[in-house]
Amino acid sequence: TSSNNKTVKHLRPSRPLSAPQDDSVLSVAQMLATRRGNAAILVGETGGLVGILTDTDVTRRVVAKDVDPGTTCVSEVMTPNPTCVTMGESAMDALS
C-alpha cells in the first residue's frame, strides 16, 4: 500500500477534547493545558459540533488582541463549522 492510500485511522488520532460552546476561553484553555491538548471541539446545547478552539485561535484572537479570557465565551473566538472527516477517509485529503 502506498502512503497516498493511507486512511485517517493510520494517523492514529487521539480522542478529541470537547467543551460546551458557552464555556469561557480561560476554562477551555486550562482544560487543554491540563490534558496536554492543542484543540477542543465545541458543542452546542444539543451536543452537535459547532466549532473548534485551537492554540492558534487563542493566540491570534485572544492574546494578541488583549481580550479577557475569563469573560469571553469560546463561541466568540472559535473557528466555526470545521470540516469533519471519518476514520476511513484518505489521510492526504484530511490534511489538505
CSV table of C-alpha atoms in Angstrom, one decimal:
chain,number,residue,atom,x,y,z
A,1,THR,CA,0.0,0.0,0.0
A,2,SER,CA,1.5,3.4,-1.0
A,3,SER,CA,1.5,6.2,1.5
A,4,ASN,CA,-1.1,8.0,-0.6
A,5,ASN,CA,-3.7,5.3,0.2
A,6,LYS,CA,-3.4,5.6,4.0
A,7,THR,CA,-6.6,6.5,5.9
A,8,VAL,CA,-7.1,8.9,8.8
A,9,LYS,CA,-7.1,5.8,11.0
A,10,HIS,CA,-3.4,5.2,10.1
A,11,LEU,CA,-2.6,8.7,11.6
A,12,ARG,CA,-3.8,7.3,14.9
A,13,PRO,CA,-5.5,10.5,16.0
A,14,SER,CA,-6.1,10.9,19.7
A,15,ARG,CA,-9.6,11.1,21.2
A,16,PRO,CA,-10.8,14.8,20.8
A,17,LEU,CA,-11.2,17.0,23.8
A,18,SER,CA,-14.6,18.8,23.9
A,19,ALA,CA,-16.2,21.6,25.7
A,20,PRO,CA,-19.6,23.5,25.6
A,21,GLN,CA,-19.6,26.5,23.3
A,22,ASP,CA,-20.6,28.7,26.2
A,23,ASP,CA,-17.5,28.0,28.4
A,24,SER,CA,-15.0,30.7,28.9
A,25,VAL,CA,-11.8,30.8,26.9
A,26,LEU,CA,-9.9,30.6,30.2
A,27,SER,CA,-11.7,27.4,31.3
A,28,VAL,CA,-11.2,25.7,27.9
A,29,ALA,CA,-7.5,26.8,27.7
A,30,GLN,CA,-6.9,25.5,31.3
A,31,MET,CA,-8.5,22.1,30.3
A,32,LEU,CA,-6.3,21.9,27.2
A,33,ALA,CA,-3.2,22.7,29.3
A,34,THR,CA,-4.1,20.1,31.9
A,35,ARG,CA,-4.8,17.4,29.3
A,36,ARG,CA,-1.9,18.5,27.0
A,37,GLY,CA,-4.2,19.2,24.1
A,38,ASN,CA,-3.9,21.8,21.4
A,39,ALA,CA,-7.5,22.0,20.3
A,40,ALA,CA,-11.0,21.4,21.7
A,41,ILE,CA,-14.1,20.6,19.7
A,42,LEU,CA,-17.0,22.8,20.8
A,43,VAL,CA,-20.5,21.5,21.2
A,44,GLY,CA,-23.9,23.3,21.2
A,45,GLU,CA,-26.8,22.7,23.5
A,46,THR,CA,-27.9,19.6,21.6
A,47,GLY,CA,-24.4,18.1,21.6
A,48,GLY,CA,-23.7,18.8,18.0
A,49,LEU,CA,-20.4,20.2,16.8
A,50,VAL,CA,-20.4,23.9,16.4
A,51,GLY,CA,-16.7,24.8,16.2
A,52,ILE,CA,-13.2,24.2,17.3
A,53,LEU,CA,-10.9,26.2,19.5
A,54,THR,CA,-7.2,25.8,18.7
A,55,ASP,CA,-4.0,27.2,20.2
A,56,THR,CA,-3.8,29.5,17.2
A,57,ASP,CA,-7.3,30.8,17.8
A,58,VAL,CA,-6.3,31.7,21.4
A,59,THR,CA,-3.0,33.3,20.3
A,60,ARG,CA,-4.5,35.4,17.5
A,61,ARG,CA,-8.0,36.2,18.7
A,62,VAL,CA,-7.5,36.4,22.5
A,63,VAL,CA,-3.9,37.1,23.5
A,64,ALA,CA,-2.8,39.3,20.5
A,65,LYS,CA,-6.0,41.4,20.8
A,66,ASP,CA,-5.8,41.7,24.6
A,67,VAL,CA,-9.2,40.0,25.1
A,68,ASP,CA,-10.1,38.9,28.6
A,69,PRO,CA,-10.1,35.1,28.5
A,70,GLY,CA,-12.1,34.9,31.8
A,71,THR,CA,-15.1,36.8,30.5
A,72,THR,CA,-15.0,35.8,26.8
A,73,CYS,CA,-17.0,32.8,25.6
A,74,VAL,CA,-15.2,30.4,23.3
A,75,SER,CA,-18.0,30.8,20.8
A,76,GLU,CA,-16.8,34.4,20.3
A,77,VAL,CA,-13.3,33.3,19.2
A,78,MET,CA,-13.7,29.8,17.9
A,79,THR,CA,-13.3,28.6,14.3
A,80,PRO,CA,-16.9,27.8,13.4
A,81,ASN,CA,-18.1,24.9,11.4
A,82,PRO,CA,-14.9,23.0,11.0
A,83,THR,CA,-14.6,20.4,8.2
A,84,CYS,CA,-15.0,16.9,9.6
A,85,VAL,CA,-13.6,13.6,8.3
A,86,THR,CA,-14.1,10.0,9.1
A,87,MET,CA,-11.5,7.4,10.1
A,88,GLY,CA,-11.9,5.7,6.7
A,89,GLU,CA,-11.2,8.8,4.6
A,90,SER,CA,-7.8,9.5,2.9
A,91,ALA,CA,-5.2,10.9,5.2
A,92,MET,CA,-3.9,13.1,2.5
A,93,ASP,CA,-7.3,14.5,1.8
A,94,ALA,CA,-7.9,15.2,5.5
A,95,LEU,CA,-4.6,17.0,5.9
A,96,SER,CA,-5.1,19.2,2.8
